[in-house]
Tab-separated table of N, CA and C in Angstrom:
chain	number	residue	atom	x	y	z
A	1	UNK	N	139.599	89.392	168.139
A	1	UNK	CA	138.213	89.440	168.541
A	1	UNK	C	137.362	88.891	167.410
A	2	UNK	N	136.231	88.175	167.807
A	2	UNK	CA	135.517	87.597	166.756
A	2	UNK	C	133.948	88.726	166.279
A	3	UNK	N	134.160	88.321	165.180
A	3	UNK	CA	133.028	89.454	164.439
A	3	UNK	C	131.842	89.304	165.164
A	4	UNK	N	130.886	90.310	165.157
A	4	UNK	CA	129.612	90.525	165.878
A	4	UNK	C	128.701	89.848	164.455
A	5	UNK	N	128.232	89.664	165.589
A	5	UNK	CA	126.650	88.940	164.845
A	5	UNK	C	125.467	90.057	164.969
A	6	UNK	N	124.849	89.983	164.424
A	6	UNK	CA	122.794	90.839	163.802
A	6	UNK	C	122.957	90.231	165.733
A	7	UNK	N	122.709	89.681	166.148
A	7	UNK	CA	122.382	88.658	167.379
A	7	UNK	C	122.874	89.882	168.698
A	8	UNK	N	124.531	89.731	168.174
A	8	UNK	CA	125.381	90.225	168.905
A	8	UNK	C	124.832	92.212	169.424
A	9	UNK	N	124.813	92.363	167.955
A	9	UNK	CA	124.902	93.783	167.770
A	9	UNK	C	123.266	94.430	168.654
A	10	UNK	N	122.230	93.433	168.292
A	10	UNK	CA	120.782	93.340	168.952
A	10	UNK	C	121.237	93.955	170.657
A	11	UNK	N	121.739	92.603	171.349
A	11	UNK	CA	122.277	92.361	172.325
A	11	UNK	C	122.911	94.006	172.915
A	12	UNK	N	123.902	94.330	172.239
A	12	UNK	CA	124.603	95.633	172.398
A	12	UNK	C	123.508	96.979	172.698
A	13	UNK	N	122.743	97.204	171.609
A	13	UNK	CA	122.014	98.067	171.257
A	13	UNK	C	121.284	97.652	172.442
A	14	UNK	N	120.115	96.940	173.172
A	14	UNK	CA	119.879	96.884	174.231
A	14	UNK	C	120.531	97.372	175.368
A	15	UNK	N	121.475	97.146	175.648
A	15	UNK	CA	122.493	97.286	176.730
A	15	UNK	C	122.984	98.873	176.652
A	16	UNK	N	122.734	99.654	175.866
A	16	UNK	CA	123.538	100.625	175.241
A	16	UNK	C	121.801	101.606	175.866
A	17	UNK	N	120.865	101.230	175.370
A	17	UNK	CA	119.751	101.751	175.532
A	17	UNK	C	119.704	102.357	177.348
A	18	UNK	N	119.698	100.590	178.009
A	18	UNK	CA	119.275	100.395	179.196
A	18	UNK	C	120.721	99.434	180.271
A	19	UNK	N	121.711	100.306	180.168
A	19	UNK	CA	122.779	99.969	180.694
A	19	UNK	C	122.771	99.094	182.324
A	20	UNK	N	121.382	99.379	182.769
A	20	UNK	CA	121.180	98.244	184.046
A	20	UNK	C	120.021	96.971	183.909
A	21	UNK	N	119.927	96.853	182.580
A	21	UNK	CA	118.655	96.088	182.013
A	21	UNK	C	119.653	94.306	182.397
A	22	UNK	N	118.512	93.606	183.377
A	22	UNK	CA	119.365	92.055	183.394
A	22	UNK	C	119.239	91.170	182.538
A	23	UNK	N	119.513	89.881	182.437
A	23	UNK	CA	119.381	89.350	181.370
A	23	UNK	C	118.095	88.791	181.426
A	24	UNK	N	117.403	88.527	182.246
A	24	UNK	CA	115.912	88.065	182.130
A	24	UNK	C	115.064	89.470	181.283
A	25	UNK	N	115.494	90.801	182.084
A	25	UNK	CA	114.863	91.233	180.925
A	25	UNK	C	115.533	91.711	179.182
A	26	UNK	N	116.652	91.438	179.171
A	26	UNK	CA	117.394	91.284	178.122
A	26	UNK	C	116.541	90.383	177.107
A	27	UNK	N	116.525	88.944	177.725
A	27	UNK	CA	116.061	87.842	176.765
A	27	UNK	C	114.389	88.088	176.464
A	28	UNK	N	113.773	88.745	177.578
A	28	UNK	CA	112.128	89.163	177.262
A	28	UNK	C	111.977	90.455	175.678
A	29	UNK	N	113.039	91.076	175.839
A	29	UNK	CA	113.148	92.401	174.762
A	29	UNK	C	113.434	91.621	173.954
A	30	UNK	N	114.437	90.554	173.404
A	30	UNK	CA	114.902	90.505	172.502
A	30	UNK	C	114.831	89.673	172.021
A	31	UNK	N	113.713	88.277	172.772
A	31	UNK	CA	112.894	87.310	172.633
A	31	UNK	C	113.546	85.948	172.315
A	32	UNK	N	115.248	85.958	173.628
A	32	UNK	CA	115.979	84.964	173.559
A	32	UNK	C	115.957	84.191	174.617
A	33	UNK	N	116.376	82.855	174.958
A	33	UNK	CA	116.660	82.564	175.940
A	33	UNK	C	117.424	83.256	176.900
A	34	UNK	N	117.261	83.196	178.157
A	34	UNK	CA	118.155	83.732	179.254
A	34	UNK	C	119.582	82.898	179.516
A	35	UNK	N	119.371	81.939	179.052
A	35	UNK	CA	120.901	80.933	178.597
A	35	UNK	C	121.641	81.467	177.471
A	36	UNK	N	120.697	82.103	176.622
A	36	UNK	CA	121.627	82.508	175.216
A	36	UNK	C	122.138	83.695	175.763
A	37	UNK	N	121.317	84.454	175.996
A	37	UNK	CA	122.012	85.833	176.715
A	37	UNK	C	123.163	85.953	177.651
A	38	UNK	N	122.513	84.883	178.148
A	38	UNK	CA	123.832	84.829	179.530
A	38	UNK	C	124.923	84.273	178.660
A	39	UNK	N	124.859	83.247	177.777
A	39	UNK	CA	126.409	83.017	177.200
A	39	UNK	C	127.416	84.099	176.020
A	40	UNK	N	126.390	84.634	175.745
A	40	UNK	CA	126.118	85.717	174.701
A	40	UNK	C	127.193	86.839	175.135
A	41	UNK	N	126.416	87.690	176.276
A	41	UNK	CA	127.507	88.127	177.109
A	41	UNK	C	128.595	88.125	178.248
A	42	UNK	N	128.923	86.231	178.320
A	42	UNK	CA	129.795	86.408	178.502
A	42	UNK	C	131.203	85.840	177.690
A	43	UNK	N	130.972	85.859	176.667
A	43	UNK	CA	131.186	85.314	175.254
A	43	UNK	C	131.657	86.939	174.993
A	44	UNK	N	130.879	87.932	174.551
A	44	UNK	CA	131.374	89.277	174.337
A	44	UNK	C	132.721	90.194	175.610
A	45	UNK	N	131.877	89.392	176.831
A	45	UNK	CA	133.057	90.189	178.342
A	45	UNK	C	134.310	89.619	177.739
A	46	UNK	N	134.166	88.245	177.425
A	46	UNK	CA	135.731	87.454	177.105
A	46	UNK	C	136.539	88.127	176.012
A	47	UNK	N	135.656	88.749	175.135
A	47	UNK	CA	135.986	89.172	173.654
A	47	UNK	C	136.722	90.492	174.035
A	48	UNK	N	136.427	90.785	175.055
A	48	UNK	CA	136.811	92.327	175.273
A	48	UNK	C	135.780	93.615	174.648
A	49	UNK	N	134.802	93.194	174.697
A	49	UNK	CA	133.709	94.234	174.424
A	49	UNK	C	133.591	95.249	174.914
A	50	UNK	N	133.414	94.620	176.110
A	50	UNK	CA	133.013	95.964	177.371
A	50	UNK	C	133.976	96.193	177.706
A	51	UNK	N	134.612	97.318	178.096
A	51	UNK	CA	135.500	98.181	178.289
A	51	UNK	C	135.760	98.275	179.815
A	52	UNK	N	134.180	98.811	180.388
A	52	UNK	CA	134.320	98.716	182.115
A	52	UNK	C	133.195	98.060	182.580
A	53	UNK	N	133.292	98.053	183.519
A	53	UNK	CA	131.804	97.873	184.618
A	53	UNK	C	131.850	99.033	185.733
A	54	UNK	N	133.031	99.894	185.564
A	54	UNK	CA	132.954	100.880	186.293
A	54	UNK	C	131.550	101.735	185.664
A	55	UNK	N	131.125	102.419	187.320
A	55	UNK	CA	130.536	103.798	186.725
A	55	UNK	C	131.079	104.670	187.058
A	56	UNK	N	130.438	105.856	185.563
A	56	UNK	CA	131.261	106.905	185.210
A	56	UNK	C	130.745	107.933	186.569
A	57	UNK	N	131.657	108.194	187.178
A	57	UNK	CA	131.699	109.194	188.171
A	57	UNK	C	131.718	110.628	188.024
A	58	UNK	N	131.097	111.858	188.479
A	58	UNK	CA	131.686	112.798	188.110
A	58	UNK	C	132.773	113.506	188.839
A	59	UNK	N	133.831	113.931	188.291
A	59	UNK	CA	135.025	114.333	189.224
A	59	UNK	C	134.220	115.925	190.089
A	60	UNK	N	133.592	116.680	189.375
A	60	UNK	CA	133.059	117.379	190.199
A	60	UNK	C	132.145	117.318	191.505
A	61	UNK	N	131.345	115.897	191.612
A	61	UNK	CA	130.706	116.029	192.547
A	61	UNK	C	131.438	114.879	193.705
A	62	UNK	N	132.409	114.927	193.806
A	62	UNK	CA	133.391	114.351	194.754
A	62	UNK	C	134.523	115.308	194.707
A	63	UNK	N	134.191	116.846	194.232
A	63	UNK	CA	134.843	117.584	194.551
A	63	UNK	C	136.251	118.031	193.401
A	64	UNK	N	136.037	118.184	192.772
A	64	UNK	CA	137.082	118.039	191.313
A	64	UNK	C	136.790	118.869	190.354
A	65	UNK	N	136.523	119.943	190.544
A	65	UNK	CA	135.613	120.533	189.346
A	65	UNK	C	136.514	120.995	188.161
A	66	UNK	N	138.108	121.072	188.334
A	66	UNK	CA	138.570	121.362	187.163
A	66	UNK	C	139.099	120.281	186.100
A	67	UNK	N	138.933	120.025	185.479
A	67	UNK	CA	139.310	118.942	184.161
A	67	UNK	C	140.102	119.619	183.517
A	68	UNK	N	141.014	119.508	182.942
A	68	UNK	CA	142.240	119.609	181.608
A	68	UNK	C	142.986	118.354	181.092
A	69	UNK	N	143.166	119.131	179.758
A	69	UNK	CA	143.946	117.465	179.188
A	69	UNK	C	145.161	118.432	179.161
A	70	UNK	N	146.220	117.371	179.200
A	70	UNK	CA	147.634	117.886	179.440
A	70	UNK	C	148.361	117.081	178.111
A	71	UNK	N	149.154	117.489	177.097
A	71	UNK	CA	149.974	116.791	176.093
A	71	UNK	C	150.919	116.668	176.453
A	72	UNK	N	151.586	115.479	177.112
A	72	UNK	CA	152.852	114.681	177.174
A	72	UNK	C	153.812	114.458	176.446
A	73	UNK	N	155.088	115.000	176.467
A	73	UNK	CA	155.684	114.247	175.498
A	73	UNK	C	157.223	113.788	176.399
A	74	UNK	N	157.346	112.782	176.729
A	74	UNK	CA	158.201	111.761	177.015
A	74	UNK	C	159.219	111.295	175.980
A	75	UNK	N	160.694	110.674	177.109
A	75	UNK	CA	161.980	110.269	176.457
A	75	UNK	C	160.813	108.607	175.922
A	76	UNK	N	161.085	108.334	174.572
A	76	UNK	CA	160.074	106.852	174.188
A	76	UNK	C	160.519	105.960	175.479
A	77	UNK	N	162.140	105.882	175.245
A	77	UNK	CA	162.537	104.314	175.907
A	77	UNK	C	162.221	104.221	177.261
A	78	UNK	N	161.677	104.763	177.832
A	78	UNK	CA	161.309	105.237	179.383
A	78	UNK	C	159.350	104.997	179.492
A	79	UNK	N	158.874	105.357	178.649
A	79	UNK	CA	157.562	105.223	178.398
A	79	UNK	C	156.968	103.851	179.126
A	80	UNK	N	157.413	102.889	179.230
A	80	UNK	CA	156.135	101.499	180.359
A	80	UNK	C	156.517	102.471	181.970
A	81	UNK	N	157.722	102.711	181.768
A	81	UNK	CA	158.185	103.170	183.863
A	81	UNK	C	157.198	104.637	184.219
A	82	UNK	N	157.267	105.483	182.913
A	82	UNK	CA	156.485	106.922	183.341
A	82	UNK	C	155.222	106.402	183.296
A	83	UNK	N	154.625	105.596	182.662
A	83	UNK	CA	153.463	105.326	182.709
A	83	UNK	C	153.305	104.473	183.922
A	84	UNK	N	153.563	103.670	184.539
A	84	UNK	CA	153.797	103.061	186.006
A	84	UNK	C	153.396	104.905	186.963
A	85	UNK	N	154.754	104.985	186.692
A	85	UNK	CA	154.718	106.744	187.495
A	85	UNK	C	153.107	107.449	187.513
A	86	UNK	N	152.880	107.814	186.300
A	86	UNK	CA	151.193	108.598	186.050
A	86	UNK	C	150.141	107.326	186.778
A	87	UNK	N	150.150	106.262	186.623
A	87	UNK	CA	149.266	105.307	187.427
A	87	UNK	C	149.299	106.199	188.981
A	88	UNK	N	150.158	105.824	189.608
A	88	UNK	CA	149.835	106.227	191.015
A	88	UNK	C	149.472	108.039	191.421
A	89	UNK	N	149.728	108.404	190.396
A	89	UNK	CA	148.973	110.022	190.660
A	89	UNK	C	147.500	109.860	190.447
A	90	UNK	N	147.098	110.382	191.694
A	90	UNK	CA	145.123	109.992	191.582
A	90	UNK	C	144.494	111.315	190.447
A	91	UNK	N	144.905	112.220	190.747
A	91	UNK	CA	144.133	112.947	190.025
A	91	UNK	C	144.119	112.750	188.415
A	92	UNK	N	145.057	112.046	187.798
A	92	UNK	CA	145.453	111.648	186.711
A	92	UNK	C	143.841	110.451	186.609
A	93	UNK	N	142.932	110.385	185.464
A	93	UNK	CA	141.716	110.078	185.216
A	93	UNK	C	141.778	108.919	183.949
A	94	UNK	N	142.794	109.567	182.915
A	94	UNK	CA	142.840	108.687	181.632
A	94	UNK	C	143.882	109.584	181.406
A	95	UNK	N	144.839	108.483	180.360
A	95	UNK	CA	145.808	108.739	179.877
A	95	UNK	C	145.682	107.378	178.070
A	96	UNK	N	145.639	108.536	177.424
A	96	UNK	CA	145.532	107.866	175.786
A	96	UNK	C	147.190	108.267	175.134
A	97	UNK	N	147.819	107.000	174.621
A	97	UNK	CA	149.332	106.944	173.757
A	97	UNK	C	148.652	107.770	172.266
A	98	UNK	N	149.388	108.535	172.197
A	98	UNK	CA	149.401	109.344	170.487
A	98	UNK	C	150.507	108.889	169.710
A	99	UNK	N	150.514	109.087	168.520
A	99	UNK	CA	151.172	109.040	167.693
A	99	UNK	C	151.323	110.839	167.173
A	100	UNK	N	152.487	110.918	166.603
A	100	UNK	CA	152.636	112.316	166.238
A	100	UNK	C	153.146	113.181	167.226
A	101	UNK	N	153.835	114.585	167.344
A	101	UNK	CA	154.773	115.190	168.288
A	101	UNK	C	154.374	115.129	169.961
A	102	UNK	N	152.925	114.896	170.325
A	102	UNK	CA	152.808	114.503	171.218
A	102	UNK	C	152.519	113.210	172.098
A	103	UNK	N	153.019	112.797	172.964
A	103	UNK	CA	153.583	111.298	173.347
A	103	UNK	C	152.103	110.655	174.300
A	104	UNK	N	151.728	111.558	175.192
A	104	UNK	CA	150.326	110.778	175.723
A	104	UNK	C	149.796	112.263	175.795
A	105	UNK	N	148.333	111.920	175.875
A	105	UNK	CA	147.088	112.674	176.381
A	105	UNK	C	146.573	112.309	177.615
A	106	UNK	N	146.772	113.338	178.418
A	106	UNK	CA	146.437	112.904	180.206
A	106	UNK	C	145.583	113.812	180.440
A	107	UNK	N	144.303	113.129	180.908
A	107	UNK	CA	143.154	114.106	181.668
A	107	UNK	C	143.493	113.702	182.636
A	108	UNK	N	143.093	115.079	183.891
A	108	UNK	CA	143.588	115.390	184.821
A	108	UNK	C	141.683	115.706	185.278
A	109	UNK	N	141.937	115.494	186.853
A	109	UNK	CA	140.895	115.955	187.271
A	109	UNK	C	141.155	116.721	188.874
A	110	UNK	N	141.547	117.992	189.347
A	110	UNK	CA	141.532	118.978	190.420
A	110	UNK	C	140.683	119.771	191.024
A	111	UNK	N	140.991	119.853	192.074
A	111	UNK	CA	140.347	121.240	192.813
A	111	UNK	C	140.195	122.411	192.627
A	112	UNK	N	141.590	122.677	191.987
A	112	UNK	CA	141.042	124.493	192.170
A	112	UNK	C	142.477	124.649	190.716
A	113	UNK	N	142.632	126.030	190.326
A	113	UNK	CA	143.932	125.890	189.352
A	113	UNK	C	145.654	125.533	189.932
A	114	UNK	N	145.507	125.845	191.398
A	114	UNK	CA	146.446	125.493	192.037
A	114	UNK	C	147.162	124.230	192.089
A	115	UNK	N	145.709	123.422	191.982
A	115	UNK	CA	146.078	121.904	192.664
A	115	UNK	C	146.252	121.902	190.898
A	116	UNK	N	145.710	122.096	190.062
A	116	UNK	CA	145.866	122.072	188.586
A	116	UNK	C	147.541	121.948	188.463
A	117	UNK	N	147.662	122.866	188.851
A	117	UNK	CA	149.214	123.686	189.011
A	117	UNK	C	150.152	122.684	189.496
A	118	UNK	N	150.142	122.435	190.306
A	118	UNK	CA	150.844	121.368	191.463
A	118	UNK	C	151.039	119.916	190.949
A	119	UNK	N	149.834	119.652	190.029
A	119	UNK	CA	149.393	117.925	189.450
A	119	UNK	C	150.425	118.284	188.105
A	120	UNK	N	150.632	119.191	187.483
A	120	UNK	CA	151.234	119.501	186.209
A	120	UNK	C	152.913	119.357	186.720
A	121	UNK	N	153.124	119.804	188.086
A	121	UNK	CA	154.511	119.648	188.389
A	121	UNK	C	154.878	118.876	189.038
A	122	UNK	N	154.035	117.897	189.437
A	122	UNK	CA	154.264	116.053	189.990
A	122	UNK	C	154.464	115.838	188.468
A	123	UNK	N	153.861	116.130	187.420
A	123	UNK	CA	153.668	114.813	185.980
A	123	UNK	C	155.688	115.373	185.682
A	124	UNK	N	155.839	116.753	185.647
A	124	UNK	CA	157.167	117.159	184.732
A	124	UNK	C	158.282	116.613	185.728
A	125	UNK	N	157.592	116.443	187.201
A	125	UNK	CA	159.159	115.896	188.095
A	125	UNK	C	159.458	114.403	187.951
A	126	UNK	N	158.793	113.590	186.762
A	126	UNK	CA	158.778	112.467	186.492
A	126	UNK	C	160.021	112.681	185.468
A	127	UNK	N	160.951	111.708	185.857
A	127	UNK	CA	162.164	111.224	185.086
A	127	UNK	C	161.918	110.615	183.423
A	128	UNK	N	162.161	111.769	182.405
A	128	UNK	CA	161.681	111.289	181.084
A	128	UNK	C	160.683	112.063	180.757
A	129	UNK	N	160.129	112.740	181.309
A	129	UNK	CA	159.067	113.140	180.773
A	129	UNK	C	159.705	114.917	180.332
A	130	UNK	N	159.386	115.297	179.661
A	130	UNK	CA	160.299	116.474	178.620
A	130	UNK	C	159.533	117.706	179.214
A	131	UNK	N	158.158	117.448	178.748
A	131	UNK	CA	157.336	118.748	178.654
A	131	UNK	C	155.927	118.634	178.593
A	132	UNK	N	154.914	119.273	179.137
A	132	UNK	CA	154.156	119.535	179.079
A	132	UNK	C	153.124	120.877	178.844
A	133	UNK	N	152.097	120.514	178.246
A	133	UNK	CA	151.093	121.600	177.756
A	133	UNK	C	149.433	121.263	177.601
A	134	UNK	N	149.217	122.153	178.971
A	134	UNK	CA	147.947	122.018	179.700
A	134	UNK	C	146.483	122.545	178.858
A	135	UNK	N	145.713	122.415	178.350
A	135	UNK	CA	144.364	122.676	178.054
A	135	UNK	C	143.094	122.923	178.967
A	136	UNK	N	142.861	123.476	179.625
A	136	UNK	CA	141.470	123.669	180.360
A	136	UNK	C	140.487	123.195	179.883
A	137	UNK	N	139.717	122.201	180.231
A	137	UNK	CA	138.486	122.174	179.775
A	137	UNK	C	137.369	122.507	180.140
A	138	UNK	N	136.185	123.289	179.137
A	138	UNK	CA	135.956	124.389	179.043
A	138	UNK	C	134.111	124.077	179.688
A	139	UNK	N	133.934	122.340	178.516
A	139	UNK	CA	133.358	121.306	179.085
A	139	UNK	C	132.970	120.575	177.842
A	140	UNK	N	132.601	119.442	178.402
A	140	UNK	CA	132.265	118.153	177.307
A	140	UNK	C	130.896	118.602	176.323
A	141	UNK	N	131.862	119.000	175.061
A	141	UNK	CA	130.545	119.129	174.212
A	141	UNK	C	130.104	117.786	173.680
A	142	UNK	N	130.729	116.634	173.403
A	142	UNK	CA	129.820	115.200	173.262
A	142	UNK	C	130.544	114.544	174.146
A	143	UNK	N	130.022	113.529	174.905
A	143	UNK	CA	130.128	112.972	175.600
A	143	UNK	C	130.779	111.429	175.049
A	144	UNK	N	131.366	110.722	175.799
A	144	UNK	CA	132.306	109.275	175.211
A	144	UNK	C	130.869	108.723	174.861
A	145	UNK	N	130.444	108.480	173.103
A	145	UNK	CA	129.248	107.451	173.216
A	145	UNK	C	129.693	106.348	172.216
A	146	UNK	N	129.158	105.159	171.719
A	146	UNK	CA	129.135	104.212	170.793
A	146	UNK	C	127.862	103.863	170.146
A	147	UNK	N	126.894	104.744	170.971
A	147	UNK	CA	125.829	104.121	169.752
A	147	UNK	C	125.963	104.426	168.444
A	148	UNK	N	125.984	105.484	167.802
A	148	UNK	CA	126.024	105.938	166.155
A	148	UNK	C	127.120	104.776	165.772
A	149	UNK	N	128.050	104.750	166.276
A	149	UNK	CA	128.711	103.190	165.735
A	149	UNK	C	128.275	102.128	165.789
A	150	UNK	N	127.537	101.763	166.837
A	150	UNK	CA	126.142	100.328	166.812
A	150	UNK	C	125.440	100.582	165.156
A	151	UNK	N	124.829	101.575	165.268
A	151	UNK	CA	123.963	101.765	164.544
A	151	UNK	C	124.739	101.746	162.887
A	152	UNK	N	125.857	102.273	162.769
A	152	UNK	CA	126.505	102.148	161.853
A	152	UNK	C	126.919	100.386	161.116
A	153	UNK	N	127.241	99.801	162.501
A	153	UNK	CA	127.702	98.308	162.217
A	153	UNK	C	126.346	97.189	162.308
A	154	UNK	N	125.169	98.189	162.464
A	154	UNK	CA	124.445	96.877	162.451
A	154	UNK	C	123.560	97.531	160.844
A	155	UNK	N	123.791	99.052	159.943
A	155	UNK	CA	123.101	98.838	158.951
A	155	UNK	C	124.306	98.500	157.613
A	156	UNK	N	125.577	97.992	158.351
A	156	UNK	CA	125.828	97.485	157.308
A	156	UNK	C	126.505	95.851	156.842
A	157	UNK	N	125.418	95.305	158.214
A	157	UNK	CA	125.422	93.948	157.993
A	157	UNK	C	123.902	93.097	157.528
């Protein structure tokens, strides 16, 4: 990926502010062309900047109200096929690879502790997968953000 620019980081911090802001009014805030902007970001989409264009949904209000992260730990050499496997389980939300005694971190998103229950014994009837150990979550005391890192990378350029 290529380094951010004062330009780049501008660009971000906008977007970060006003996540449905277009580029006409992008280039009015930030007093660029609507050509620069537009190549700007899609110059950054290519870079792999942005992560999604999904929006963040809440699993509770489509009915999901319990969240837990579950610690995985899997046979390694099996690890691309179980991960194939956890893809097609819906309630499965994100799944992050660790390093250290535990093998992935899987948030889970259910109905009730049952279905909790039930989603924990679809993940262990997966071939390779050893063991698991469930966490309730209790709820999101910070939320996934990047600005303080904007802000970090643009005062020390």
């Amino acid at each position: 990926m290529t380094a951010l620019d004062h330009v780049d980081l501008e660009l971000l911090a906008a977007l970060a502010e006003d996540p449905r802001a277009t580029v006409v009014a992008l280039s009015d805030r930030l007093g660029l062309s609507r050509n620069t902007v537009q190549a700007r970001m899609s110059r950054l989409d290519k870079a792999g900047v942005f992560l999604s264009y999904e929006r963040a949904l809440s699993p509770t209000a489509l009915g999901f109200p319990i969240e837990a992260f579950l610690n995985v730990t899997v046979r390694q050499a099996e690890l691309p096929r179980i991960t194939a496997e956890l893809e097609r389980i819906p309630e499965i939300v994100q799944v992050h690879g660790l390093s250290g005694t535990v093998d992935l971190l899987v948030r889970v998103a259910c109905r009730d502790t049952q279905h909790l229950f039930d989603t924990d014994a679809r993940i262990l009837a997966i071939e390779g997968v050893e063991r698991t150990e469930t966490s309730l979550a209790m709820g999101e005391v910070i939320g996934y953000r990047v600005r303080p890192l904007m802000e970090l990378a643009r005062e020390e350029r």
